[in-house]
mmCIF file of C-alpha atoms and ligand atoms in Angstrom:
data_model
loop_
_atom_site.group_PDB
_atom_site.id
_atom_site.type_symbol
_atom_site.label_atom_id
_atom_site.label_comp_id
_atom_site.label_asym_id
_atom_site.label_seq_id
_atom_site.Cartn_x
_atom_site.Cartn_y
_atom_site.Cartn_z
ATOM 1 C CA UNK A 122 0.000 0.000 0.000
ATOM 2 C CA UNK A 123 1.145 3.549 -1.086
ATOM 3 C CA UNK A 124 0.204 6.741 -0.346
ATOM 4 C CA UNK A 125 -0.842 8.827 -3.371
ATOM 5 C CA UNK A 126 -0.814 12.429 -4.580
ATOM 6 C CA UNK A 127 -4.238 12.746 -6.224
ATOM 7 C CA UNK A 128 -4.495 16.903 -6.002
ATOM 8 C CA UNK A 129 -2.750 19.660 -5.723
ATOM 9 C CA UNK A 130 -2.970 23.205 -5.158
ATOM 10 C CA UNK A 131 -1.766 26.580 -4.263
ATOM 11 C CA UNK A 132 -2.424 30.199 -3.141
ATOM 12 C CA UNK A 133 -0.677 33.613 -3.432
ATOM 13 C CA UNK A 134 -1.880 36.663 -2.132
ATOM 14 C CA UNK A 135 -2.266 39.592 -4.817
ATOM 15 C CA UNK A 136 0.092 41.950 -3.089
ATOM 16 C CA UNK A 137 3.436 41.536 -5.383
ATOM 17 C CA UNK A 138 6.740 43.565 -3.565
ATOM 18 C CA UNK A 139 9.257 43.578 -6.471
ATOM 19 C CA UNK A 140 12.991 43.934 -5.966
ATOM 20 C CA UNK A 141 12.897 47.614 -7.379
ATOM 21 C CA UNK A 142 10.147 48.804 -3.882
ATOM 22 C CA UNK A 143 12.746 47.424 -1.307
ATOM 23 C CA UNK A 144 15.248 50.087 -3.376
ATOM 24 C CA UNK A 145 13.523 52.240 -1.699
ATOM 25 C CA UNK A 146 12.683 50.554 1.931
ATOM 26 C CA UNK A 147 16.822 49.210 2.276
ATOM 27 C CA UNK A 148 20.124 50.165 1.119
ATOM 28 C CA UNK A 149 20.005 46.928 -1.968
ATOM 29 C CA UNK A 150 19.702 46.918 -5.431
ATOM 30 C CA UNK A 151 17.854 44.765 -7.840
ATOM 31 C CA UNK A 152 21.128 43.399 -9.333
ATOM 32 C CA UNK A 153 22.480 42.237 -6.016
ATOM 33 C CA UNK A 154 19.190 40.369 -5.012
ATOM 34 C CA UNK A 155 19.264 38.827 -8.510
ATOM 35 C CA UNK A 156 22.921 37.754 -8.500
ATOM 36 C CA UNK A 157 23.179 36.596 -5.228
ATOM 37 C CA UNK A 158 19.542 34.592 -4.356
ATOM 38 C CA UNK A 159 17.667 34.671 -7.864
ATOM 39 C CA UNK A 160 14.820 36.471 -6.386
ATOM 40 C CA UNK A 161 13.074 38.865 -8.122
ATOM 41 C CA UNK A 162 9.937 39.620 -6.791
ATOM 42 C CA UNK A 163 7.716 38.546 -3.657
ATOM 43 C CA UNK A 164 3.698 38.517 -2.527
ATOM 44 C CA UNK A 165 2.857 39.374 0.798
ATOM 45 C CA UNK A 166 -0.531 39.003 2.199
ATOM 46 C CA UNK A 167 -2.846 41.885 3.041
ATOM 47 C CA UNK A 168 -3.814 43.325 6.465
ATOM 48 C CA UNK A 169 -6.584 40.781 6.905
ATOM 49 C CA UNK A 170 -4.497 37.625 5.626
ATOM 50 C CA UNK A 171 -3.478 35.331 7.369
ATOM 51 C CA UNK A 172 -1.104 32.004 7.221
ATOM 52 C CA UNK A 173 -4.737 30.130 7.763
ATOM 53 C CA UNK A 174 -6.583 32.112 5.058
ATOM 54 C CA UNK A 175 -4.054 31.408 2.464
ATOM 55 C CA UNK A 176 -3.669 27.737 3.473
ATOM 56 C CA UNK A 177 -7.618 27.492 3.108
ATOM 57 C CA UNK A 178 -7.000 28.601 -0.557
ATOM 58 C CA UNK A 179 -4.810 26.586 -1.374
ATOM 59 C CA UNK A 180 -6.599 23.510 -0.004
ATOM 60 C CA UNK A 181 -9.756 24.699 -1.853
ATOM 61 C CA UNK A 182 -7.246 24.206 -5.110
ATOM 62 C CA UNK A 183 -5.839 20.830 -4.122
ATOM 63 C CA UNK A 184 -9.748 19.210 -2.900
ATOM 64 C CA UNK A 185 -11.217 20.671 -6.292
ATOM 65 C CA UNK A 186 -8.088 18.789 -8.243
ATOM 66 C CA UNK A 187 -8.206 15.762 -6.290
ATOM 67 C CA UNK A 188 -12.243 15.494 -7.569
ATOM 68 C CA UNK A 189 -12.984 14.913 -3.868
ATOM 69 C CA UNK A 190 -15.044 17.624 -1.479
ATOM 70 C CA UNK A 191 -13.997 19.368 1.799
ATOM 71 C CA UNK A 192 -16.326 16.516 3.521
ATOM 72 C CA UNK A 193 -14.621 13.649 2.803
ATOM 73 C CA UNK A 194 -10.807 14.904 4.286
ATOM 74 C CA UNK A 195 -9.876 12.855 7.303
ATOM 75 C CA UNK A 196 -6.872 13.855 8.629
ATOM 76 C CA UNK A 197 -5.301 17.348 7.758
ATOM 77 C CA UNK A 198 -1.849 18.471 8.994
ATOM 78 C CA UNK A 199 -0.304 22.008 8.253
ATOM 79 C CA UNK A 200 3.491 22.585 8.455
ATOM 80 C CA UNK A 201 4.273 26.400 9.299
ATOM 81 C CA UNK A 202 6.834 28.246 11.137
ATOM 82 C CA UNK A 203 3.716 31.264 11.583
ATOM 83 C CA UNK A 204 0.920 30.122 12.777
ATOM 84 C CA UNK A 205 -1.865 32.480 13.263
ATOM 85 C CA UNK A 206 -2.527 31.965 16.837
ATOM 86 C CA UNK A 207 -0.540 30.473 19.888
ATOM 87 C CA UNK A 208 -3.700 28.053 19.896
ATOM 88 C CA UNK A 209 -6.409 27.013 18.487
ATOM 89 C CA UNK A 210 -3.417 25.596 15.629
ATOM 90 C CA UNK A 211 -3.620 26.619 11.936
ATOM 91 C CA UNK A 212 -5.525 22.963 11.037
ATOM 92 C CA UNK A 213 -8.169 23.547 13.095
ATOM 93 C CA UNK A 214 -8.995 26.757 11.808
ATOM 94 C CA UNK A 215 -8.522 25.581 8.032
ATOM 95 C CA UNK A 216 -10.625 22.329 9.324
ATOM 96 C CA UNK A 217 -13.012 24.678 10.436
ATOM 97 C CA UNK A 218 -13.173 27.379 7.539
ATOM 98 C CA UNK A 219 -13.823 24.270 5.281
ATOM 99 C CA UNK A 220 -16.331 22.764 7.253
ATOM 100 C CA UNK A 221 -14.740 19.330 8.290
ATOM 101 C CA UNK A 222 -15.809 18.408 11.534
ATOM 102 C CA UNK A 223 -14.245 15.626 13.838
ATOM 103 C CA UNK A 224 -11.138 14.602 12.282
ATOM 104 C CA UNK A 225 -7.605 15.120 13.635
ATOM 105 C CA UNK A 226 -6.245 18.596 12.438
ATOM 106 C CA UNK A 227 -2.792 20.013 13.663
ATOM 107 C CA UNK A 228 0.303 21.926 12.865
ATOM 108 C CA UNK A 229 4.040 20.678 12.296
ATOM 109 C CA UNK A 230 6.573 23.680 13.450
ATOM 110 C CA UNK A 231 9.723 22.545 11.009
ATOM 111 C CA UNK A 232 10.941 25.599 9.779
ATOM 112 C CA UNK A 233 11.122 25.447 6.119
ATOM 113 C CA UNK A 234 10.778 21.312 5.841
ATOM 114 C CA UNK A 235 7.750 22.016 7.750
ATOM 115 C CA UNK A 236 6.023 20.348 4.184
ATOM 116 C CA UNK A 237 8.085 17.531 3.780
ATOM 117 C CA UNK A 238 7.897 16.817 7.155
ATOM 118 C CA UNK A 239 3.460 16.632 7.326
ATOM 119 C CA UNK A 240 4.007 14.964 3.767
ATOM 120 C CA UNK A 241 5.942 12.249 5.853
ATOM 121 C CA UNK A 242 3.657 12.006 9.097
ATOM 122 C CA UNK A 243 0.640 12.247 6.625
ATOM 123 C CA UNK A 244 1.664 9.149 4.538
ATOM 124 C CA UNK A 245 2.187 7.059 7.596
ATOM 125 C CA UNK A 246 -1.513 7.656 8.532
ATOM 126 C CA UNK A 247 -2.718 6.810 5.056
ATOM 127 C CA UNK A 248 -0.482 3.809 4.112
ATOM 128 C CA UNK A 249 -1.542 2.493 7.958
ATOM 129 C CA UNK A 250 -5.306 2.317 6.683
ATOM 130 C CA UNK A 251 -6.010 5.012 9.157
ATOM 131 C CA UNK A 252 -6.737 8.070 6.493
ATOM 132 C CA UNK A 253 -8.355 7.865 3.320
ATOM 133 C CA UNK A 254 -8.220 11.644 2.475
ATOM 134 C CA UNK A 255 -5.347 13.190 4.098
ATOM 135 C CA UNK A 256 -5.148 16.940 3.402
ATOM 136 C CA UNK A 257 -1.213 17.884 3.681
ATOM 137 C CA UNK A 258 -0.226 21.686 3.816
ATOM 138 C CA UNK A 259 2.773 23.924 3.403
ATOM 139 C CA UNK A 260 1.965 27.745 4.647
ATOM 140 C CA UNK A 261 3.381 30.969 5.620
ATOM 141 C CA UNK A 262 3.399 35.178 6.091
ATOM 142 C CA UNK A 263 6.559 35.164 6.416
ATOM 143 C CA UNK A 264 6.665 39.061 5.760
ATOM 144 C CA UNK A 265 4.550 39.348 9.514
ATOM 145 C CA UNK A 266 8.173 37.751 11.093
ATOM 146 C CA UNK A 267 10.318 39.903 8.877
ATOM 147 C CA UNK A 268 12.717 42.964 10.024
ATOM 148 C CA UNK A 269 12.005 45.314 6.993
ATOM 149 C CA UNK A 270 14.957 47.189 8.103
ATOM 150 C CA UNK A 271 17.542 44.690 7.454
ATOM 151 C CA UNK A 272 18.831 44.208 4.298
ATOM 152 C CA UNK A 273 20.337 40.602 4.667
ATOM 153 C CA UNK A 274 17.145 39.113 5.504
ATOM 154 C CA UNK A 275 14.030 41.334 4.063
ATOM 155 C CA UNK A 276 15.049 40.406 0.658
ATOM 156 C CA UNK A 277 14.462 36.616 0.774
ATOM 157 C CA UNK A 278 11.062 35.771 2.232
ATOM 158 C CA UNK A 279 7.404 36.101 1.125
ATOM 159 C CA UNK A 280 4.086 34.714 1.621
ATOM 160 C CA UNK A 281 2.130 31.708 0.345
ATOM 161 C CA UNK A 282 0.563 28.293 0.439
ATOM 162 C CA UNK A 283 0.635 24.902 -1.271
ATOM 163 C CA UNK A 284 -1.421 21.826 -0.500
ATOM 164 C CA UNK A 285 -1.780 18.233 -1.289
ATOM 165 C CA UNK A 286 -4.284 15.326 -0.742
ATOM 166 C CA UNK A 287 -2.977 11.943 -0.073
ATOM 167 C CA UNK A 288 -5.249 8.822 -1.094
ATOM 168 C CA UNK A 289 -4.037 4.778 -0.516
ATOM 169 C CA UNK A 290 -3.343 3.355 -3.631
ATOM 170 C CA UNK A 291 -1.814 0.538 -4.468
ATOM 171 C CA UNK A 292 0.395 1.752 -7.184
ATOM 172 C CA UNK A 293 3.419 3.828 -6.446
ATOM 173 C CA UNK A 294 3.157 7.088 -4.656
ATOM 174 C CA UNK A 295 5.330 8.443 -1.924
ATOM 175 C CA UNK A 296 7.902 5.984 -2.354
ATOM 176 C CA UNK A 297 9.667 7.373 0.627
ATOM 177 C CA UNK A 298 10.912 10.096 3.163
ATOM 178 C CA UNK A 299 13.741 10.865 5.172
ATOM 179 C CA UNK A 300 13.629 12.775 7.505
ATOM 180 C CA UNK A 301 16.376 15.304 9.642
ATOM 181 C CA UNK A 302 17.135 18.139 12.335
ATOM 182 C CA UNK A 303 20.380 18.874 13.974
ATOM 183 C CA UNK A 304 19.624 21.474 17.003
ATOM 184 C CA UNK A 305 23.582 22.659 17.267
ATOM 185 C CA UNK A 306 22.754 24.720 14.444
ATOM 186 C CA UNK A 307 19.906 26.886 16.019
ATOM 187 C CA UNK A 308 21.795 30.074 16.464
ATOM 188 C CA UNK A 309 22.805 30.215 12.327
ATOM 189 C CA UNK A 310 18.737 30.698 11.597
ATOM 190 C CA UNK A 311 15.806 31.612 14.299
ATOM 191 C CA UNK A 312 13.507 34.046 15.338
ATOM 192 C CA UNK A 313 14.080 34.890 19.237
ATOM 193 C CA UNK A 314 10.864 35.579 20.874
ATOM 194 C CA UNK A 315 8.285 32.707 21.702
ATOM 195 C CA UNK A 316 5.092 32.148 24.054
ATOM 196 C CA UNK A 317 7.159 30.557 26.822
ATOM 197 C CA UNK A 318 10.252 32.614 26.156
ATOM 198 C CA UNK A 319 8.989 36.329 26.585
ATOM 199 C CA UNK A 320 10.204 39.068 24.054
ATOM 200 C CA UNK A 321 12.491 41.488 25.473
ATOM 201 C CA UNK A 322 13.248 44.864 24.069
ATOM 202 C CA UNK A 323 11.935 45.976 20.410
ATOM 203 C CA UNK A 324 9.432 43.691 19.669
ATOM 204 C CA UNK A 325 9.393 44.099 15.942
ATOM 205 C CA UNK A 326 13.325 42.779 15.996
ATOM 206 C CA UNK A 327 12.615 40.046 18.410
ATOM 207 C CA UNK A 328 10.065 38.466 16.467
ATOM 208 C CA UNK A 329 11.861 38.927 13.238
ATOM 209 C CA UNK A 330 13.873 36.121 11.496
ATOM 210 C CA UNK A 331 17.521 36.481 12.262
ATOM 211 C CA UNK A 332 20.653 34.885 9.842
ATOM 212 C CA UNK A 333 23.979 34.286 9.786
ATOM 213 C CA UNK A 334 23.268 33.698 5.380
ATOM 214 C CA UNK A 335 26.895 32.644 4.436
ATOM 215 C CA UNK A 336 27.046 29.991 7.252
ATOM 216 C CA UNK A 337 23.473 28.989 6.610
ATOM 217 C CA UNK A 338 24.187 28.759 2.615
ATOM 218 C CA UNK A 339 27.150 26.167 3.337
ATOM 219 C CA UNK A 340 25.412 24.026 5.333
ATOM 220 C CA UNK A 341 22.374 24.128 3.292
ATOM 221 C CA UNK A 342 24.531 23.050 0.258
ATOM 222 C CA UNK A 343 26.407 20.112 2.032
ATOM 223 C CA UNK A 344 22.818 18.635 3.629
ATOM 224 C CA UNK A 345 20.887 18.821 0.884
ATOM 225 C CA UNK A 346 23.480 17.273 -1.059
ATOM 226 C CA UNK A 347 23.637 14.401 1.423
ATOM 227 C CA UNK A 348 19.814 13.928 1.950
ATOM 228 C CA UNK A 349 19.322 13.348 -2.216
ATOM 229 C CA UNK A 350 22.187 10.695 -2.022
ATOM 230 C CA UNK A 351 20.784 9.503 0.676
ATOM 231 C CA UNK A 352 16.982 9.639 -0.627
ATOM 232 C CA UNK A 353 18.974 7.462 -4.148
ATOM 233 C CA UNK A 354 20.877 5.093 -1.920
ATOM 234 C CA UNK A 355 17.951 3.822 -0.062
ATOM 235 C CA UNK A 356 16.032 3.307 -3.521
ATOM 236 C CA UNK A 357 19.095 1.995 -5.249
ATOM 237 C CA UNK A 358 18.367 4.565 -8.158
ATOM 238 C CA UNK A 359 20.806 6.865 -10.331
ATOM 239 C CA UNK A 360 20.080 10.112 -10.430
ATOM 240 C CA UNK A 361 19.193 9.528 -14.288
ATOM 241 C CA UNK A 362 16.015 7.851 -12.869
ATOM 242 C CA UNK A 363 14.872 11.252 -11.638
ATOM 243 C CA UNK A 364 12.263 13.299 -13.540
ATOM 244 C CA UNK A 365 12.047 16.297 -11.644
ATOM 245 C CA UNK A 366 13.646 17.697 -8.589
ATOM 246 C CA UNK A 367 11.495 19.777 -6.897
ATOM 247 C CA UNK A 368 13.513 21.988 -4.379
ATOM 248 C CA UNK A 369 12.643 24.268 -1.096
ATOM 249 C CA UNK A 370 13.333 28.031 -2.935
ATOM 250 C CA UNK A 371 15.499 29.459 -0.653
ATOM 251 C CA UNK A 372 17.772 30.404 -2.828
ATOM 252 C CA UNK A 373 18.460 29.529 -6.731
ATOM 253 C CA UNK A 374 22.371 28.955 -5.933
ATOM 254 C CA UNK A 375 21.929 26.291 -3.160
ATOM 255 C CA UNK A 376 19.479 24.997 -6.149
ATOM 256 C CA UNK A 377 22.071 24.865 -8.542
ATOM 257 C CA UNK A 378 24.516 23.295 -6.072
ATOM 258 C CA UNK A 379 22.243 20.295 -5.214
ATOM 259 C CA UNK A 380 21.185 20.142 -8.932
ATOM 260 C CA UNK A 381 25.091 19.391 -10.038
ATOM 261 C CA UNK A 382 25.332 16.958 -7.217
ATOM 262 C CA UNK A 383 22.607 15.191 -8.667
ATOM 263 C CA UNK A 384 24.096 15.461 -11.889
ATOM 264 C CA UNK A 385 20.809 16.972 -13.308
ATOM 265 C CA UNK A 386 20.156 19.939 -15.944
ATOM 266 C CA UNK A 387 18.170 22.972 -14.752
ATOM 267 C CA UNK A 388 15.562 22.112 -17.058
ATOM 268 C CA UNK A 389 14.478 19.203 -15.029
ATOM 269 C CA UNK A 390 14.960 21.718 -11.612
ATOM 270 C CA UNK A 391 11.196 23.269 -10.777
ATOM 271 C CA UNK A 392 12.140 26.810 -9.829
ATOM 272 C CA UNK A 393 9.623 29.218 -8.428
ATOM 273 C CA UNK A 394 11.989 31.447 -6.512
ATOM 274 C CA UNK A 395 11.934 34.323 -9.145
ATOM 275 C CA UNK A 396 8.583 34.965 -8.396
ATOM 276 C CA UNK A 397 7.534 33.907 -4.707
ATOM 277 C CA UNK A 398 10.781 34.363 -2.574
ATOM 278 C CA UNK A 399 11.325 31.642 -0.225
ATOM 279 C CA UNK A 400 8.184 30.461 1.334
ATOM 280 C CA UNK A 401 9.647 28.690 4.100
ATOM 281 C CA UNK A 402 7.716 25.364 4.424
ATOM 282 C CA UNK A 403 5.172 26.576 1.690
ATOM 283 C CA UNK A 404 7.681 26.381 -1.268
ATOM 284 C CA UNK A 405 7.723 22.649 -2.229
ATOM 285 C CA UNK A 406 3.864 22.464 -2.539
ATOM 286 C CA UNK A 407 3.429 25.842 -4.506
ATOM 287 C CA UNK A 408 6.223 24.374 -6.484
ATOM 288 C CA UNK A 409 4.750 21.158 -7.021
ATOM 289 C CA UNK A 410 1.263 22.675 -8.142
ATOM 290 C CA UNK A 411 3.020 25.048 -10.548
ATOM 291 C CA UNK A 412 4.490 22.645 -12.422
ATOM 292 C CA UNK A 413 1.691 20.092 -12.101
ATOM 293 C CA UNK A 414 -0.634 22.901 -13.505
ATOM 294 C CA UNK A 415 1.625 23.912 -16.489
ATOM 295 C CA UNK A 416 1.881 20.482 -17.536
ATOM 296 C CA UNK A 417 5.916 19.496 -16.520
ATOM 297 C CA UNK A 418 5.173 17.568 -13.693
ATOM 298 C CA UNK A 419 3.043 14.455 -15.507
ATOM 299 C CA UNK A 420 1.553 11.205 -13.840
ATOM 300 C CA UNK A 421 4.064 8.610 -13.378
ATOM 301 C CA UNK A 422 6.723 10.925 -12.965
ATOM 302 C CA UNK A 423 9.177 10.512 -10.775
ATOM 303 C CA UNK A 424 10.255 13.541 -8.088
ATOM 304 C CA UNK A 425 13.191 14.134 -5.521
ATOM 305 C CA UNK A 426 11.283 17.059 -3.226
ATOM 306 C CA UNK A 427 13.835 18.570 -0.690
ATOM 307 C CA UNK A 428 14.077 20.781 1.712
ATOM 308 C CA UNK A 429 16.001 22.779 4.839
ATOM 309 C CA UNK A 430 15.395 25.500 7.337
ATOM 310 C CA UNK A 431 15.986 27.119 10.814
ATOM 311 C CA UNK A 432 17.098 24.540 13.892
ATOM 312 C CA UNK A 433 18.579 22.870 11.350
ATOM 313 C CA UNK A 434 16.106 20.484 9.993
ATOM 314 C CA UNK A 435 15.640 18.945 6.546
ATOM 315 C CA UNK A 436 14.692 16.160 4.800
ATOM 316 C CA UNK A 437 13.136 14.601 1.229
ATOM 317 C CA UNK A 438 10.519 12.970 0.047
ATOM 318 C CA UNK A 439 10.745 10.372 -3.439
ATOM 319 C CA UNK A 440 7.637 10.532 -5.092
ATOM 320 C CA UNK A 441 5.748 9.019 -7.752
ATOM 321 C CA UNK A 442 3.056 11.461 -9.080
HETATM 322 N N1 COA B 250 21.788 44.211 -0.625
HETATM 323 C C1 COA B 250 23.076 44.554 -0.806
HETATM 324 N N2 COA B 250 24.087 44.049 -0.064
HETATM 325 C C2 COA B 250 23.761 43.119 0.872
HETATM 326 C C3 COA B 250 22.438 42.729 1.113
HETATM 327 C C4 COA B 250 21.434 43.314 0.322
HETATM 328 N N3 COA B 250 20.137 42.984 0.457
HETATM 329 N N4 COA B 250 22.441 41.829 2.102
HETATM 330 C C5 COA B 250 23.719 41.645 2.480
HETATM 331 N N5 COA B 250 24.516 42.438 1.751
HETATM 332 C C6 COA B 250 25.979 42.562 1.797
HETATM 333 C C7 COA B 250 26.556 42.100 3.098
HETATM 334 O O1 COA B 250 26.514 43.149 4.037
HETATM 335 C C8 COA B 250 27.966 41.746 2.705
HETATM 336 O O2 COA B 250 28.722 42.915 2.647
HETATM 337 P P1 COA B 250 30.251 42.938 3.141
HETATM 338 O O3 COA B 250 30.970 41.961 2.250
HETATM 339 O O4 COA B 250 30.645 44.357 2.913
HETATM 340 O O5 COA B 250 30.223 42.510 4.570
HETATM 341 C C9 COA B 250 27.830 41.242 1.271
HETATM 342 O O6 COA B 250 26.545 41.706 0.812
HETATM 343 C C10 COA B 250 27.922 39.741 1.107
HETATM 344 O O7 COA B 250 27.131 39.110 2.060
HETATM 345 P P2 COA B 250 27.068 37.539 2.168
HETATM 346 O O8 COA B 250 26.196 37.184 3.314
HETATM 347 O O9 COA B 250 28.431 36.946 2.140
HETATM 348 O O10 COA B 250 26.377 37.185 0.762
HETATM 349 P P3 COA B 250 26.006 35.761 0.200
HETATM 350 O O11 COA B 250 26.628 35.589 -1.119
HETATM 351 O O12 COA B 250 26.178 34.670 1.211
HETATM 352 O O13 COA B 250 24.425 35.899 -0.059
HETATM 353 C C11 COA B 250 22.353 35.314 1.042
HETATM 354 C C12 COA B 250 23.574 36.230 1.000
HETATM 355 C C13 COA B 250 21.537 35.633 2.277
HETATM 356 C C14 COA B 250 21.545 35.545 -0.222
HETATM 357 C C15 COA B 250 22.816 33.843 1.081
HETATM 358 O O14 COA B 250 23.817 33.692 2.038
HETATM 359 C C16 COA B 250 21.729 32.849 1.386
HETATM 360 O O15 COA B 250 20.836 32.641 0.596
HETATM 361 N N6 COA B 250 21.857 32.188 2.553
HETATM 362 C C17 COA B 250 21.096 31.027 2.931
HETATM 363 C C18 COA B 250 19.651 31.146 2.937
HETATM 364 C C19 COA B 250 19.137 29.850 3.403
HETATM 365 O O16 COA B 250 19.396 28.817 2.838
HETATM 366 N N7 COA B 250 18.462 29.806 4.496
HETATM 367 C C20 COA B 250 18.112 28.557 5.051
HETATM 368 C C21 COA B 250 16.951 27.945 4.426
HETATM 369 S S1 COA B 250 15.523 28.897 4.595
#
């Protein structure tokens, strides 16, 4: 028994923030956000967005393409790093929004492999017999945890969601996914104030995503290299097997780097980046649904999804779509 992708979907809010506005917001330039992270433009969400209101979107998309309604979802998991409240959690208030009622509905706080980590948990409840709709979501608002006075971090993120459904099957789906977090690493990537660790001084700076980039960039580069050989190792495939690797867009160099490790051309590499930013744990599903949508991504093909973010934690998910 496999768990299968039978819909996807995803959201953006209308809001678009190109490189040429934060010109005038930070001491930057177009050219240097280009050259060094690909990025070229961002959405943010409006005032009365939220991460659960874009999530809801996007699960609207990924139910409608799956052919199956809000009523029959089962189990429905959200990975985010900005939830909207401290409680009731970001499922619940999709769950809610969508008019499910009874089944289990949470959040997975994973940084940016928030995705591929619910993708994981999610097929373990559907292979076990346990779900028969499971609704898997990536989503964030990034821009309400960034410092839009520093340069070296205001650049990189925007807002978005992406969302799956899982079905059993009994033909190859998520083939399989590894799974990784390595806590000496917090102080590279984090945002300092919590519920049960109080702010302290300026609030807007305590709440806002801090980065040491360069340090972050090298270790992004050397795990994601080793979690794709890994993910090919455990399969026993080449690389040449591969159809599409579909990346976490933080940045289109650490995209490159894992592309070459992988030994595959940029033309079988699903970059969004250009136009959303980094997402944080919403980028692999808006990816996913962008190519699915456009026709790349085909059934039967076969994916490497990846991904890395703030603690460290990472991991990858093989897929047959
Ligand atoms: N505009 C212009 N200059 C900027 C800038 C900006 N927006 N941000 C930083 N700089 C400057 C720095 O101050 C530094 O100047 P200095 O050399 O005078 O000190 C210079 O540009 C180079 O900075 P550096 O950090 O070495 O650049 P980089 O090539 O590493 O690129 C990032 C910076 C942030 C794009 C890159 O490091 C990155 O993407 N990091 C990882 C992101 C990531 O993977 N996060 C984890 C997953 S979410």
């Amino acid at each position: 028994m496999y768990s299968r992708i039978a819909g996807t979907g995803h959201y953006v809010p209308e809001r678009i923030l190109t490189n040429a506005e934060l010109e005038k917001i930070v001491d930057t330039t177009d050219e240097w956000i280009r050259s060094r992270s690909g990025i070229e433009q961002r959405h943010i969400a409006a005032d009365d967005q939220t991460t659960a209101s874009l999530a809801i979107e996007a699960a609207k998309r990924a139910i409608e393409a799956a052919g199956i309604t809000p009523g029959d979802i089962d189990f429905l998991v959200v990975g985010t790093t900005t939830p909207d409240l401290v409680f009731p959690n970001v499922g619940t208030i999709v769950q809610e929004a969508l008019g499910i009622h009874g089944c289990a509905a949470f959040s997975v706080e994973a940084a940016c492999s928030g995705f591929i980590y619910a993708l994981s948990i999610a097929d373990k409840f559907v292979t076990s017999g346990e779900s028969k709709n499971a609704l898997v979501i990536g989503a964030e608002t990034l821009s309400r945890i960034t410092d839009w006075t520093d340069r070296s971090t205001c650049v990189l993120f925007g807002d978005g969601a992406g969302a799956v459904v899982l079905q059993p099957s009994t033909e190859q789906g998520i083939i399989s996914t590894h799974l990784h977090a390595d806590g000496q690493y917090k102080d590279l990537l984090y945002a300092p104030a919590g519920v049960s660790k109080r702010p302290q001084g300026d609030l807007n700076k305590e709440f806002a995503i801090h980065m040491q980039g360069n340090e972050a960039f090298k270790l992004a580069v050397k795990t994601l290299g080793a979690v794709v050989k890994e993910t090919l190792e455990a399969n026993s495939l080449d690389h040449d097997a591969l159809d599409w690797l579909v990346p976490h867009q933080a940045n289109k160099r650490i995209i490159e780097a894992t592309a070459k490790r992988l030994g595959m051309p940029m033309e079988k590499v699903i970059l969004t980046v250009a136009k959303y930013g980094n997402t944080s744990a919403a980028s692999v599903p808006m990816a996913l649904d962008v190519a699915v949508r456009d026709g790349r991504i085909k059934r039967g093909d076969l994916l490497l999804a990846e991904a890395f973010g703030g603690g460290f934690t990472w991991g990858s998910a093989l897929i047959r779509f």
